[in-house]
Coordinates of C-alpha atoms in Angstrom, one line a residue:
Chain A
M1 CA -91.1 -90.7 23.9
A2 CA -89.6 -88.7 26.7
L3 CA -86.7 -87.8 24.5
S4 CA -88.8 -86.3 21.8
V5 CA -90.6 -83.9 24.1
R6 CA -88.7 -80.7 24.2
K7 CA -88.9 -78.4 27.1
Y8 CA -90.1 -75.0 26.2
S9 CA -88.6 -71.9 27.7
G10 CA -90.8 -69.0 28.8
F11 CA -89.7 -67.0 25.8
D12 CA -90.7 -69.9 23.5
L13 CA -94.2 -69.8 25.0
L14 CA -94.4 -66.1 24.6
I15 CA -93.5 -66.4 20.9
I16 CA -96.0 -69.1 20.4
F17 CA -98.7 -67.1 22.1
L18 CA -97.9 -64.0 20.0
S19 CA -97.8 -66.0 16.8
G20 CA -101.2 -67.5 17.6
L21 CA -102.6 -64.0 18.1
V22 CA -101.3 -62.8 14.7
L23 CA -102.7 -65.9 12.9
L24 CA -106.0 -65.5 14.7
F25 CA -106.2 -61.9 13.6
I26 CA -105.8 -62.9 10.0
V27 CA -108.0 -65.9 10.0
A28 CA -110.8 -64.9 12.4
P29 CA -112.4 -62.0 10.5
L30 CA -112.3 -64.0 7.2
L31 CA -113.6 -67.1 8.8
G32 CA -116.3 -65.2 10.6
M33 CA -117.5 -63.6 7.4
L34 CA -117.5 -67.0 5.7
L35 CA -119.4 -68.7 8.5
R36 CA -122.0 -66.0 8.6
T37 CA -122.7 -66.5 4.9
T38 CA -124.9 -69.5 4.0
P39 CA -124.4 -71.4 0.7
G40 CA -127.9 -70.2 -0.1
Q41 CA -126.9 -66.6 0.2
L42 CA -123.9 -67.2 -1.9
F43 CA -126.0 -68.9 -4.6
E44 CA -128.5 -66.1 -4.5
V45 CA -125.9 -63.4 -4.9
S46 CA -124.1 -65.2 -7.7
G47 CA -127.4 -65.2 -9.5
K48 CA -127.7 -61.4 -9.5
P49 CA -126.6 -60.1 -13.0
E50 CA -125.0 -56.9 -11.6
V51 CA -122.7 -59.0 -9.3
M52 CA -121.7 -61.4 -12.1
H53 CA -121.2 -58.5 -14.5
S54 CA -119.0 -56.7 -12.0
I55 CA -116.9 -59.9 -11.3
V56 CA -116.5 -60.6 -15.0
L57 CA -115.6 -57.0 -15.6
T58 CA -113.1 -57.0 -12.7
L59 CA -111.4 -60.2 -13.8
G60 CA -111.4 -59.3 -17.4
V61 CA -110.0 -55.8 -17.0
S62 CA -107.3 -56.8 -14.5
F63 CA -106.3 -59.7 -16.8
S64 CA -106.1 -57.5 -19.8
A65 CA -104.2 -54.8 -17.9
T66 CA -101.7 -57.4 -16.7
L67 CA -101.1 -58.8 -20.2
V68 CA -100.9 -55.5 -21.9
F69 CA -98.5 -54.0 -19.4
A70 CA -96.4 -57.2 -19.2
V71 CA -95.4 -56.6 -22.8
A72 CA -93.4 -53.6 -21.7
A73 CA -92.8 -54.4 -18.0
V74 CA -91.1 -57.8 -18.5
P75 CA -88.4 -56.4 -20.9
F76 CA -88.0 -53.5 -18.5
A77 CA -87.5 -55.9 -15.6
Y78 CA -84.9 -57.7 -17.7
F79 CA -83.1 -54.4 -18.3
L80 CA -83.1 -53.7 -14.6
A81 CA -81.8 -57.1 -13.8
R82 CA -79.0 -57.1 -16.3
R83 CA -77.7 -53.5 -16.7
T84 CA -75.9 -51.4 -14.3
F85 CA -76.3 -47.7 -14.9
H86 CA -76.3 -44.4 -13.1
G87 CA -79.5 -43.9 -11.1
R88 CA -80.5 -47.6 -11.1
R89 CA -81.3 -47.4 -7.4
L90 CA -83.5 -44.4 -8.2
V91 CA -85.3 -46.3 -10.9
N92 CA -85.9 -49.3 -8.6
G93 CA -87.3 -46.9 -6.0
L94 CA -89.6 -45.3 -8.6
V95 CA -90.9 -48.8 -9.5
D96 CA -91.9 -49.3 -5.9
L97 CA -93.6 -45.9 -5.6
P98 CA -97.1 -47.1 -6.3
I99 CA -96.9 -49.5 -3.4
V100 CA -96.1 -46.9 -0.8
I101 CA -98.3 -44.0 -1.9
P102 CA -102.0 -43.9 -0.7
H103 CA -104.1 -45.5 -3.4
T104 CA -106.7 -42.8 -3.4
A105 CA -103.9 -40.4 -4.1
A106 CA -102.8 -42.7 -6.9
G107 CA -106.4 -42.5 -8.2
I108 CA -106.4 -38.8 -8.1
A109 CA -103.1 -38.7 -10.0
M110 CA -104.3 -41.2 -12.5
L111 CA -107.6 -39.2 -13.1
G112 CA -105.6 -36.1 -13.7
F113 CA -103.4 -38.0 -16.1
I114 CA -106.2 -39.4 -18.2
S115 CA -108.9 -36.7 -17.9
R116 CA -110.2 -35.2 -21.1
E117 CA -108.2 -32.0 -20.4
S118 CA -104.9 -33.9 -20.1
V119 CA -102.5 -34.5 -23.0
T120 CA -103.0 -38.2 -22.6
G121 CA -106.7 -37.9 -22.5
K122 CA -106.7 -35.7 -25.6
A123 CA -104.4 -38.1 -27.4
A124 CA -106.6 -41.0 -26.5
S125 CA -109.8 -39.4 -27.6
L126 CA -108.2 -38.5 -30.9
L127 CA -107.7 -42.3 -31.3
G128 CA -111.4 -42.7 -30.4
L129 CA -110.5 -44.1 -26.9
E130 CA -112.3 -42.8 -23.9
L131 CA -110.6 -43.4 -20.6
V132 CA -112.4 -41.8 -17.7
G133 CA -115.4 -44.0 -16.6
R134 CA -114.4 -46.7 -19.0
P135 CA -112.8 -50.2 -18.6
A136 CA -109.6 -48.8 -20.2
G137 CA -109.4 -46.2 -17.5
I138 CA -110.0 -48.9 -14.8
A139 CA -107.2 -51.0 -16.4
L140 CA -104.8 -48.0 -16.1
A141 CA -105.7 -47.5 -12.5
M142 CA -105.3 -51.2 -11.7
A143 CA -102.0 -51.4 -13.6
F144 CA -100.7 -48.3 -11.8
V145 CA -101.0 -49.9 -8.3
S146 CA -100.2 -53.5 -9.3
L147 CA -97.3 -53.1 -11.8
P148 CA -94.6 -53.1 -9.1
F149 CA -95.5 -56.7 -8.1
L150 CA -94.8 -57.9 -11.7
I151 CA -91.7 -55.8 -12.2
N152 CA -90.1 -56.9 -8.9
A153 CA -90.9 -60.6 -9.4
A154 CA -89.7 -60.6 -13.0
R155 CA -86.5 -58.6 -12.1
D156 CA -85.7 -61.1 -9.4
G157 CA -86.4 -64.0 -11.8
F158 CA -84.1 -62.6 -14.5
A159 CA -81.4 -61.8 -11.9
S160 CA -81.4 -65.5 -10.8
V161 CA -80.6 -66.6 -14.4
P162 CA -76.8 -67.0 -14.6
V163 CA -75.4 -64.5 -17.1
R164 CA -73.2 -67.3 -18.5
Y165 CA -76.1 -68.9 -20.2
E166 CA -76.8 -65.7 -22.0
K167 CA -73.2 -65.2 -22.9
A168 CA -72.9 -68.8 -24.1
A169 CA -76.0 -68.2 -26.4
L170 CA -74.4 -65.0 -27.8
N171 CA -71.2 -66.9 -28.4
L172 CA -73.3 -69.3 -30.5
G173 CA -74.2 -66.4 -32.7
A174 CA -77.7 -65.6 -31.3
S175 CA -78.9 -62.0 -31.3
P176 CA -79.7 -60.3 -28.0
F177 CA -83.4 -60.5 -28.8
R178 CA -83.2 -64.3 -29.4
V179 CA -81.2 -64.7 -26.2
F180 CA -84.0 -62.9 -24.3
I181 CA -86.7 -65.0 -25.9
T182 CA -85.0 -68.4 -25.8
I183 CA -82.8 -68.2 -22.7
A184 CA -83.7 -65.5 -20.2
L185 CA -87.5 -65.7 -20.6
P186 CA -87.9 -69.5 -20.2
L187 CA -85.4 -69.7 -17.3
A188 CA -87.1 -66.9 -15.4
W189 CA -90.5 -68.0 -16.5
K190 CA -91.7 -69.4 -13.1
Q191 CA -91.0 -66.1 -11.3
I192 CA -92.5 -64.0 -14.1
L193 CA -95.6 -66.1 -14.0
S194 CA -96.0 -65.7 -10.3
G195 CA -95.4 -61.9 -10.8
L196 CA -98.2 -62.0 -13.4
V197 CA -100.6 -63.8 -11.1
L198 CA -99.7 -61.4 -8.3
M199 CA -100.3 -58.3 -10.5
F200 CA -103.6 -59.8 -11.7
A201 CA -104.7 -60.6 -8.1
R202 CA -103.6 -57.2 -6.8
G203 CA -105.2 -55.4 -9.7
M204 CA -108.6 -57.0 -9.3
S205 CA -108.8 -56.3 -5.6
E206 CA -108.0 -52.6 -6.1
F207 CA -110.6 -50.2 -4.8
G208 CA -109.0 -46.8 -3.9
A209 CA -107.5 -45.9 -7.2
V210 CA -110.3 -47.4 -9.3
V211 CA -113.2 -45.8 -7.5
I212 CA -111.8 -42.3 -8.3
V213 CA -111.1 -43.1 -11.9
A214 CA -114.4 -44.9 -12.6
Y215 CA -117.3 -45.4 -10.2
H216 CA -119.1 -46.9 -13.1
P217 CA -118.8 -49.4 -14.7
M218 CA -118.7 -51.0 -11.3
V219 CA -115.8 -53.4 -10.4
T220 CA -116.6 -55.8 -7.6
P221 CA -114.7 -53.9 -4.8
V222 CA -116.7 -50.7 -5.7
L223 CA -120.0 -52.7 -5.8
V224 CA -119.3 -54.2 -2.4
Y225 CA -118.6 -50.8 -1.0
E226 CA -121.8 -49.3 -2.6
W227 CA -124.0 -52.1 -1.2
F228 CA -122.4 -51.7 2.2
G229 CA -123.1 -47.9 2.1
A230 CA -126.7 -48.3 0.8
Y231 CA -127.9 -51.5 2.4
G232 CA -125.5 -52.3 5.3
L233 CA -123.2 -55.1 6.3
R234 CA -125.6 -58.1 6.0
Y235 CA -126.5 -57.3 2.4
A236 CA -122.9 -56.6 1.3
R237 CA -121.4 -59.7 2.9
P238 CA -122.3 -62.5 0.4
A239 CA -120.9 -60.5 -2.5
A240 CA -117.7 -59.8 -0.5
V241 CA -117.4 -63.5 0.3
L242 CA -118.0 -64.6 -3.3
F243 CA -115.3 -62.2 -4.5
M244 CA -113.0 -63.2 -1.8
L245 CA -113.3 -66.9 -2.7
I246 CA -112.5 -66.1 -6.3
A247 CA -109.4 -64.0 -5.2
L248 CA -108.4 -66.9 -2.9
A249 CA -108.5 -69.3 -5.8
F250 CA -106.0 -67.2 -7.6
F251 CA -103.8 -66.9 -4.6
I252 CA -103.8 -70.7 -4.2
V253 CA -102.8 -71.1 -7.8
L254 CA -100.0 -68.7 -7.3
R255 CA -98.7 -70.6 -4.3
L256 CA -98.9 -73.8 -6.2
L257 CA -96.9 -72.3 -9.1
T258 CA -94.1 -71.0 -6.8
H259 CA -94.1 -74.2 -4.9
R260 CA -93.7 -76.3 -8.1
R261 CA -90.6 -74.2 -8.9
H262 CA -88.7 -75.9 -6.1
H263 CA -89.3 -79.3 -7.6
A264 CA -88.6 -78.4 -11.2
Chain B
M1 CA -54.5 -66.0 -37.9
L2 CA -55.2 -64.5 -34.5
E3 CA -52.9 -61.8 -33.2
V4 CA -53.2 -60.5 -29.7
R5 CA -51.3 -57.3 -28.9
Q6 CA -50.6 -55.9 -25.5
L7 CA -54.0 -56.9 -24.1
T8 CA -54.5 -55.4 -20.7
R9 CA -57.5 -55.6 -18.4
S10 CA -57.8 -54.8 -14.7
F11 CA -60.3 -56.4 -12.4
G12 CA -60.1 -55.0 -8.9
D13 CA -56.8 -56.3 -7.5
F14 CA -56.2 -58.5 -10.4
S15 CA -55.0 -57.5 -13.9
L16 CA -53.9 -59.1 -17.1
Q17 CA -50.9 -57.2 -18.4
N18 CA -49.6 -56.7 -21.9
I19 CA -50.7 -60.1 -23.2
S20 CA -49.3 -60.7 -26.7
F21 CA -49.3 -63.9 -28.7
T22 CA -50.0 -65.1 -32.2
V23 CA -52.0 -68.2 -33.1
E24 CA -51.7 -69.4 -36.7
R25 CA -54.5 -71.2 -38.5
G26 CA -54.4 -74.8 -37.5
D27 CA -52.4 -74.3 -34.3
Y28 CA -53.1 -76.0 -31.1
F29 CA -52.2 -73.3 -28.6
V30 CA -52.2 -74.1 -24.9
I31 CA -52.2 -71.4 -22.2
L32 CA -50.8 -72.9 -19.1
G33 CA -51.1 -71.4 -15.7
L34 CA -52.3 -71.9 -12.1
S35 CA -55.9 -71.1 -11.3
G36 CA -56.3 -67.4 -10.8
A37 CA -53.6 -66.6 -13.2
G38 CA -56.1 -64.9 -15.6
K39 CA -56.5 -67.7 -18.1
S40 CA -60.3 -67.7 -18.2
L41 CA -60.4 -63.9 -18.3
L42 CA -58.1 -64.0 -21.3
L43 CA -60.5 -66.4 -23.1
E44 CA -63.4 -64.1 -22.2
L45 CA -61.6 -61.2 -23.7
L46 CA -61.0 -63.1 -26.9
A47 CA -64.7 -64.2 -27.1
G48 CA -65.8 -60.7 -26.3
L49 CA -67.6 -61.5 -23.0
E50 CA -65.3 -58.9 -21.4
L51 CA -63.7 -55.9 -23.0
P52 CA -60.0 -55.0 -22.5
D53 CA -58.8 -51.7 -21.0
S54 CA -56.3 -51.5 -23.8
G55 CA -54.6 -53.6 -26.5
Q56 CA -55.8 -55.2 -29.7
I57 CA -57.2 -58.4 -30.9
L58 CA -56.7 -59.0 -34.7
L59 CA -58.3 -61.8 -36.5
N60 CA -57.0 -62.3 -40.1
G61 CA -55.8 -58.7 -39.9
K62 CA -59.1 -57.3 -38.9
D63 CA -59.4 -55.5 -35.6
I64 CA -62.1 -57.3 -33.5
T65 CA -61.2 -55.9 -30.1
R66 CA -64.6 -54.3 -29.6
E67 CA -66.6 -56.5 -31.9
K68 CA -69.9 -57.9 -30.5
I69 CA -69.8 -61.4 -28.9
Q70 CA -72.2 -62.8 -31.5
R71 CA -70.1 -61.5 -34.4
R72 CA -66.9 -63.2 -33.4
P73 CA -66.2 -66.6 -35.0
F74 CA -65.0 -68.1 -31.7
G75 CA -66.6 -71.1 -30.1
L76 CA -66.1 -71.0 -26.4
V77 CA -66.6 -74.0 -24.2
F78 CA -67.0 -72.7 -20.7
Q79 CA -65.3 -74.4 -17.8
D80 CA -68.7 -75.0 -16.2
L81 CA -70.0 -75.8 -19.7
A82 CA -73.1 -73.6 -19.5
I83 CA -75.4 -76.2 -21.0
F84 CA -78.9 -74.6 -21.2
P85 CA -80.8 -76.5 -18.5
H86 CA -84.2 -75.9 -19.9
L87 CA -83.4 -77.4 -23.3
S88 CA -82.9 -81.0 -24.4
V89 CA -79.5 -82.2 -25.5
R90 CA -80.7 -81.9 -29.1
A91 CA -82.0 -78.3 -28.7
N92 CA -78.7 -77.4 -26.9
I93 CA -76.6 -78.7 -29.8
A94 CA -78.8 -77.2 -32.5
Y95 CA -79.0 -73.9 -30.8
S96 CA -76.8 -72.1 -33.3
L97 CA -78.8 -73.4 -36.2
N98 CA -81.6 -71.0 -37.0
K99 CA -85.1 -72.3 -37.7
R100 CA -84.5 -72.7 -41.4
E101 CA -81.1 -74.4 -40.9
G102 CA -82.4 -76.6 -38.2
K103 CA -85.1 -78.0 -40.5
A104 CA -83.0 -78.2 -43.6
T105 CA -81.2 -81.5 -44.3
A106 CA -77.8 -79.8 -44.3
G107 CA -78.2 -78.7 -40.7
Q108 CA -79.5 -82.0 -39.7
E109 CA -76.6 -83.8 -41.4
K110 CA -74.1 -81.6 -39.7
L111 CA -75.7 -82.3 -36.3
T112 CA -75.7 -86.0 -37.0
A113 CA -72.1 -86.1 -38.1
I114 CA -70.8 -84.1 -35.2
T115 CA -72.8 -86.0 -32.6
R116 CA -71.8 -89.3 -34.1
D117 CA -68.1 -88.3 -34.0
L118 CA -68.4 -87.3 -30.4
G119 CA -70.3 -90.5 -29.5
I120 CA -73.4 -88.7 -28.1
R121 CA -76.0 -89.5 -30.8
H122 CA -77.9 -91.7 -28.3
L123 CA -78.2 -88.8 -25.9
L124 CA -80.0 -86.4 -28.2
D125 CA -83.4 -86.7 -26.6
R126 CA -82.2 -86.7 -23.0
R127 CA -82.4 -83.8 -20.5
P128 CA -79.1 -82.2 -19.5
E129 CA -79.5 -83.0 -15.8
T130 CA -79.5 -86.7 -16.6
L131 CA -76.0 -86.6 -18.2
S132 CA -72.6 -87.4 -16.6
G133 CA -69.8 -84.8 -16.6
G134 CA -68.1 -86.5 -19.6
E135 CA -71.3 -86.6 -21.6
L136 CA -72.0 -82.9 -20.8
Q137 CA -68.5 -82.0 -21.9
R138 CA -69.1 -83.6 -25.3
V139 CA -72.5 -81.9 -25.6
A140 CA -70.9 -78.5 -24.9
L141 CA -68.2 -79.3 -27.5
A142 CA -70.8 -80.4 -30.1
R143 CA -72.8 -77.3 -29.5
V144 CA -70.0 -75.0 -30.4
L145 CA -68.7 -77.2 -33.3
V146 CA -72.1 -77.1 -35.0
H147 CA -71.6 -73.3 -35.2
D148 CA -68.3 -73.9 -37.2
P149 CA -66.0 -71.8 -35.1
E150 CA -62.9 -70.5 -36.8
I151 CA -61.1 -70.8 -33.4
L152 CA -62.2 -73.2 -30.7
L153 CA -61.7 -71.7 -27.2
L154 CA -61.5 -74.4 -24.4
D155 CA -61.5 -73.4 -20.8
E156 CA -60.1 -76.3 -18.7
P157 CA -62.0 -78.9 -20.8
L158 CA -60.6 -81.8 -18.8
A159 CA -60.8 -80.4 -15.3
S160 CA -64.2 -81.7 -14.4
I161 CA -63.8 -85.1 -16.0
D162 CA -63.0 -88.5 -14.4
V163 CA -59.5 -89.7 -15.1
S164 CA -60.8 -92.7 -17.0
L165 CA -62.6 -90.4 -19.5
K166 CA -59.8 -87.9 -20.0
A167 CA -57.9 -90.0 -22.5
G168 CA -61.0 -90.2 -24.7
I169 CA -61.6 -86.4 -24.7
R170 CA -57.9 -85.8 -25.3
S171 CA -57.9 -88.0 -28.4
L172 CA -61.1 -86.3 -29.5
L173 CA -59.4 -82.9 -29.3
R174 CA -56.3 -84.3 -31.2
K175 CA -58.6 -85.5 -33.9
L176 CA -60.3 -82.2 -34.2
H177 CA -57.0 -80.5 -34.5
R178 CA -55.8 -83.0 -37.1
N179 CA -58.9 -82.1 -39.1
G180 CA -57.6 -78.5 -39.2
Q181 CA -59.5 -77.0 -36.3
T182 CA -57.6 -74.1 -34.7
I183 CA -57.7 -74.5 -30.9
I184 CA -56.8 -72.3 -27.9
H185 CA -56.9 -74.4 -24.8
V186 CA -56.5 -73.1 -21.3
T187 CA -55.3 -75.5 -18.5
H188 CA -53.4 -75.7 -15.3
D189 CA -52.2 -79.3 -16.1
E190 CA -48.7 -79.5 -17.7
E191 CA -49.3 -83.1 -18.7
E192 CA -52.4 -82.0 -20.7
A193 CA -50.3 -79.2 -22.2
V194 CA -47.5 -81.5 -23.3
S195 CA -49.8 -84.1 -24.7
L196 CA -51.9 -81.7 -26.8
A197 CA -50.0 -78.4 -27.5
G198 CA -48.2 -77.4 -30.6
K199 CA -47.4 -74.1 -28.8
I200 CA -47.5 -73.2 -25.2
A201 CA -47.8 -69.9 -23.4
V202 CA -47.1 -70.0 -19.7
I203 CA -49.1 -67.3 -17.8
Q204 CA -48.4 -66.2 -14.2
D205 CA -50.1 -63.5 -12.3
G206 CA -51.7 -62.1 -15.3
A207 CA -48.7 -62.0 -17.6
I208 CA -47.2 -64.4 -20.2
I209 CA -43.8 -65.3 -18.9
Q210 CA -42.7 -67.8 -21.6
Q211 CA -44.0 -69.2 -24.8
G212 CA -42.8 -71.6 -27.5
T213 CA -43.1 -75.2 -28.4
P214 CA -43.6 -77.6 -25.5
G215 CA -40.0 -78.8 -26.2
E216 CA -38.6 -75.3 -25.9
V217 CA -40.6 -74.3 -22.9
F218 CA -40.1 -77.5 -20.9
S219 CA -36.5 -78.4 -21.7
K220 CA -35.3 -74.8 -21.1
P221 CA -37.6 -73.2 -18.6
G222 CA -36.9 -69.5 -17.9
S223 CA -38.3 -69.2 -14.5
P224 CA -38.8 -71.3 -11.3
F225 CA -42.5 -71.2 -12.1
V226 CA -42.1 -72.8 -15.5
A227 CA -39.4 -75.1 -14.2
R228 CA -41.9 -76.4 -11.6
F229 CA -44.5 -77.0 -14.4
A230 CA -41.8 -78.8 -16.4
G231 CA -40.9 -81.1 -13.5
H232 CA -37.5 -79.6 -12.7
P233 CA -37.4 -79.2 -8.9
N234 CA -33.8 -78.1 -8.8
F235 CA -33.9 -75.0 -10.9
F236 CA -31.8 -72.0 -10.2
T237 CA -31.0 -68.7 -11.8
P238 CA -27.5 -68.0 -10.3
R239 CA -24.8 -65.7 -11.5
L240 CA -21.8 -67.0 -13.4
E241 CA -18.5 -66.5 -11.7
A242 CA -14.9 -67.7 -12.3
D243 CA -13.1 -69.9 -9.9
P244 CA -10.4 -67.6 -8.3
E245 CA -7.8 -70.4 -8.4
S246 CA -8.3 -72.3 -11.6
G247 CA -10.3 -69.7 -13.6
K248 CA -12.9 -72.3 -14.5
P249 CA -16.5 -71.2 -14.6
L250 CA -18.6 -71.8 -11.5
V251 CA -21.9 -70.8 -10.1
R252 CA -22.7 -69.9 -6.5
L253 CA -26.0 -71.4 -5.2
S254 CA -25.5 -70.5 -1.6
N255 CA -22.7 -69.6 0.8
A256 CA -22.0 -73.3 1.3
L257 CA -22.5 -74.4 -2.2
T258 CA -20.7 -73.5 -5.4
I259 CA -20.9 -75.7 -8.5
N260 CA -18.3 -76.2 -11.2
I261 CA -19.9 -76.3 -14.6
P262 CA -18.5 -77.5 -17.9
P263 CA -16.5 -74.8 -19.8
T264 CA -19.1 -72.6 -21.4
M265 CA -19.7 -69.6 -23.6
L266 CA -22.5 -68.4 -21.4
R267 CA -22.4 -65.1 -19.5
G268 CA -24.2 -63.2 -16.8
K269 CA -27.5 -64.5 -15.6
I270 CA -28.0 -68.1 -16.5
C271 CA -30.5 -70.9 -15.8
L272 CA -29.2 -74.0 -14.1
I273 CA -31.1 -77.3 -13.7
I274 CA -29.7 -80.1 -11.6
D275 CA -31.2 -83.6 -12.2
P276 CA -32.4 -85.0 -8.9
A277 CA -31.3 -88.5 -9.9
A278 CA -27.7 -87.2 -10.6
I279 CA -27.1 -86.4 -7.0
R280 CA -25.6 -89.2 -4.9
L281 CA -25.2 -89.3 -1.2
F282 CA -22.4 -90.7 1.0
A283 CA -21.9 -91.2 4.7
E284 CA -18.2 -90.5 4.4
K285 CA -16.5 -87.9 2.2
P286 CA -16.0 -89.5 -1.3
P287 CA -12.3 -89.8 -2.2
A288 CA -12.4 -87.8 -5.4
G289 CA -14.7 -85.9 -7.8
E290 CA -16.0 -82.5 -8.6
N291 CA -19.0 -80.9 -7.0
V292 CA -18.8 -82.6 -3.7
F293 CA -20.4 -80.8 -0.7
Q294 CA -21.9 -81.4 2.7
A295 CA -25.6 -81.1 3.3
M296 CA -28.3 -81.9 5.9
I297 CA -31.1 -84.3 5.3
R298 CA -34.4 -82.4 5.8
E299 CA -36.9 -85.0 4.8
I300 CA -37.0 -88.5 3.4
Y301 CA -40.2 -89.7 1.8
P302 CA -41.4 -92.4 -0.6
S303 CA -42.7 -91.4 -4.0
R304 CA -44.0 -93.2 -7.1
Q305 CA -40.4 -93.6 -8.4
G306 CA -38.6 -94.8 -5.3
L307 CA -37.4 -92.4 -2.6
E308 CA -37.1 -88.6 -2.5
I309 CA -34.7 -86.8 -0.2
L310 CA -34.9 -83.1 0.5
L311 CA -31.4 -81.8 1.2
D312 CA -30.5 -78.5 2.9
A313 CA -27.3 -77.2 1.4
G314 CA -28.0 -73.5 2.2
I315 CA -30.6 -73.9 -0.5
P316 CA -33.1 -76.8 -0.8
L317 CA -32.1 -79.5 -3.2
L318 CA -34.2 -82.5 -4.2
V319 CA -32.5 -85.9 -4.6
K320 CA -34.2 -89.0 -6.1
Y321 CA -33.2 -92.6 -5.5
P322 CA -35.2 -94.6 -8.0
D323 CA -34.4 -98.0 -6.4
A324 CA -35.7 -96.9 -3.1
K325 CA -32.5 -98.0 -1.4
L326 CA -30.3 -95.5 0.4
P327 CA -26.6 -96.0 0.8
E328 CA -25.5 -97.5 4.0
G329 CA -25.2 -95.2 7.0
I330 CA -27.7 -92.7 5.7
V331 CA -31.0 -93.3 7.5
R332 CA -32.3 -90.4 9.5
E333 CA -33.7 -87.0 8.8
G334 CA -31.4 -84.5 10.5
D335 CA -28.2 -86.3 9.5
T336 CA -25.4 -84.5 7.8
V337 CA -24.2 -86.3 4.7
W338 CA -21.8 -85.8 1.8
A339 CA -23.3 -85.3 -1.7
M340 CA -21.9 -85.4 -5.2
I341 CA -23.4 -84.2 -8.4
A342 CA -22.5 -86.1 -11.5
G343 CA -21.3 -83.9 -14.3
N344 CA -24.0 -85.0 -16.8
G345 CA -26.7 -84.1 -14.3
I346 CA -26.1 -80.4 -14.7
L347 CA -27.8 -78.4 -17.4
C348 CA -26.8 -74.8 -17.9
Y349 CA -28.3 -72.3 -20.4
Q350 CA -28.7 -68.7 -21.1
D351 CA -32.1 -67.3 -20.0

């Protein structure tokens, strides 16, 4: 027993103390919010149609945005992982841009991009598609800020697939498209999937960009903000907790997926 | 017929230079060289995985130097096999069959025949990670054979296999060849080359230094490198001189050692091989005989065929005593002894 007890240096103790502070900082507010919300309040708020509508809208729009953009983003990530070209670093930097710019600025940019006066907006309305103040516009705002998470994860996934497998498949007469579908995609699938979950989770929690593009129909982050502004902290809290629990569920699913990868 | 002309490709410090050779339909062509000599790169150039800086690859007269990988009729078995880890053995082998072929009876029959010939029929529903090295090797072979390659490219196919399984794979390759399959096989193992090759090209530092039948290459090596592969430790490329007294031909191997050779028509730079078993050692100077010289014993060590003695006669010379019994009086490393080379142990030829 005496052997298994390690002596801690002063520095070890300092690190443990600081680590504890950081963890506490993350957990305490969330836990506090959770503890101050009774199951009754949660039940009550989940019975309100506007809350459920907003949650369904948020999940649905983020999910659609993720799927629609994946069709282009996943091949793009494959291209970034496999090809060397001039300006590749620049392109990789551009992909990360939405992460670093303020999200309200992203929202303003997106609104300018899709407003009825813009080329995109005009083209969309010619096709009978309204963007501003519509789910489609919300999807674009969500995608703008969450796309980097999918592209980065997928790119890393493709990069971890040995090129030899793809060359072996080409040598067996497969077309590059078939190689992508049957070799690269399945072998990078776990990372792409976690990228999809990350993009979806990030998209549904977006407030800044979405609130500028569409205050209505109301996604849950906007709803929570409005309730807080109109009725105060106590009123907004149960809705925030409900939405947080749903987001947490997806986060756990993501962790399980990435965890499973190590056992596969 | 595959014709490779002046193929050159640089890769950082390394380069393949002016590689030229011809492989006829039905040939078993072995490329022999140490690891890092550029053998794998050469196969990758043939298969189109890499493109050459210059030179040409002609297949049946058609230039395929820059043809797409998937359009070249070459079946490459990678050294690391590159079995698709997410697919079953069956799906790996059937990969080159498209959906229609895979379902059609012809495709299934081909798959059945090949997997039966390779003895892996019972493995079809297994996952690759459950297979042994020898089994994986056969799966990789089956996978390219299903695609009917005009030329089979093998990258060290026996390197990762247990000794006990090598004979099986070798006879498999021989059988494929007998059935008309053209094969280009890359290896570092001269035994493998001799046992399989119809033609050999020896590659060193990115260049082919000798090619021909195994008989030609191994009985008359043109360089110390090839001589080592051929199992000739005492290989020299001396100049031919004339004995100033008798006028007979002799070669000078070192300041201390000149060797009389049989009367010859050869001239200039020649290759000389001395059979290690034709050198005999004596404690005292032997009374008579040609090619008698003094040397120091550097090392004595046991080998599979008796004893090997490394002599220092100004140049290193290897001596073999198959019966593992040294003559009396010769016991220690460091001793100076007399040596004599029997006339029939000297092989001399023009490079």
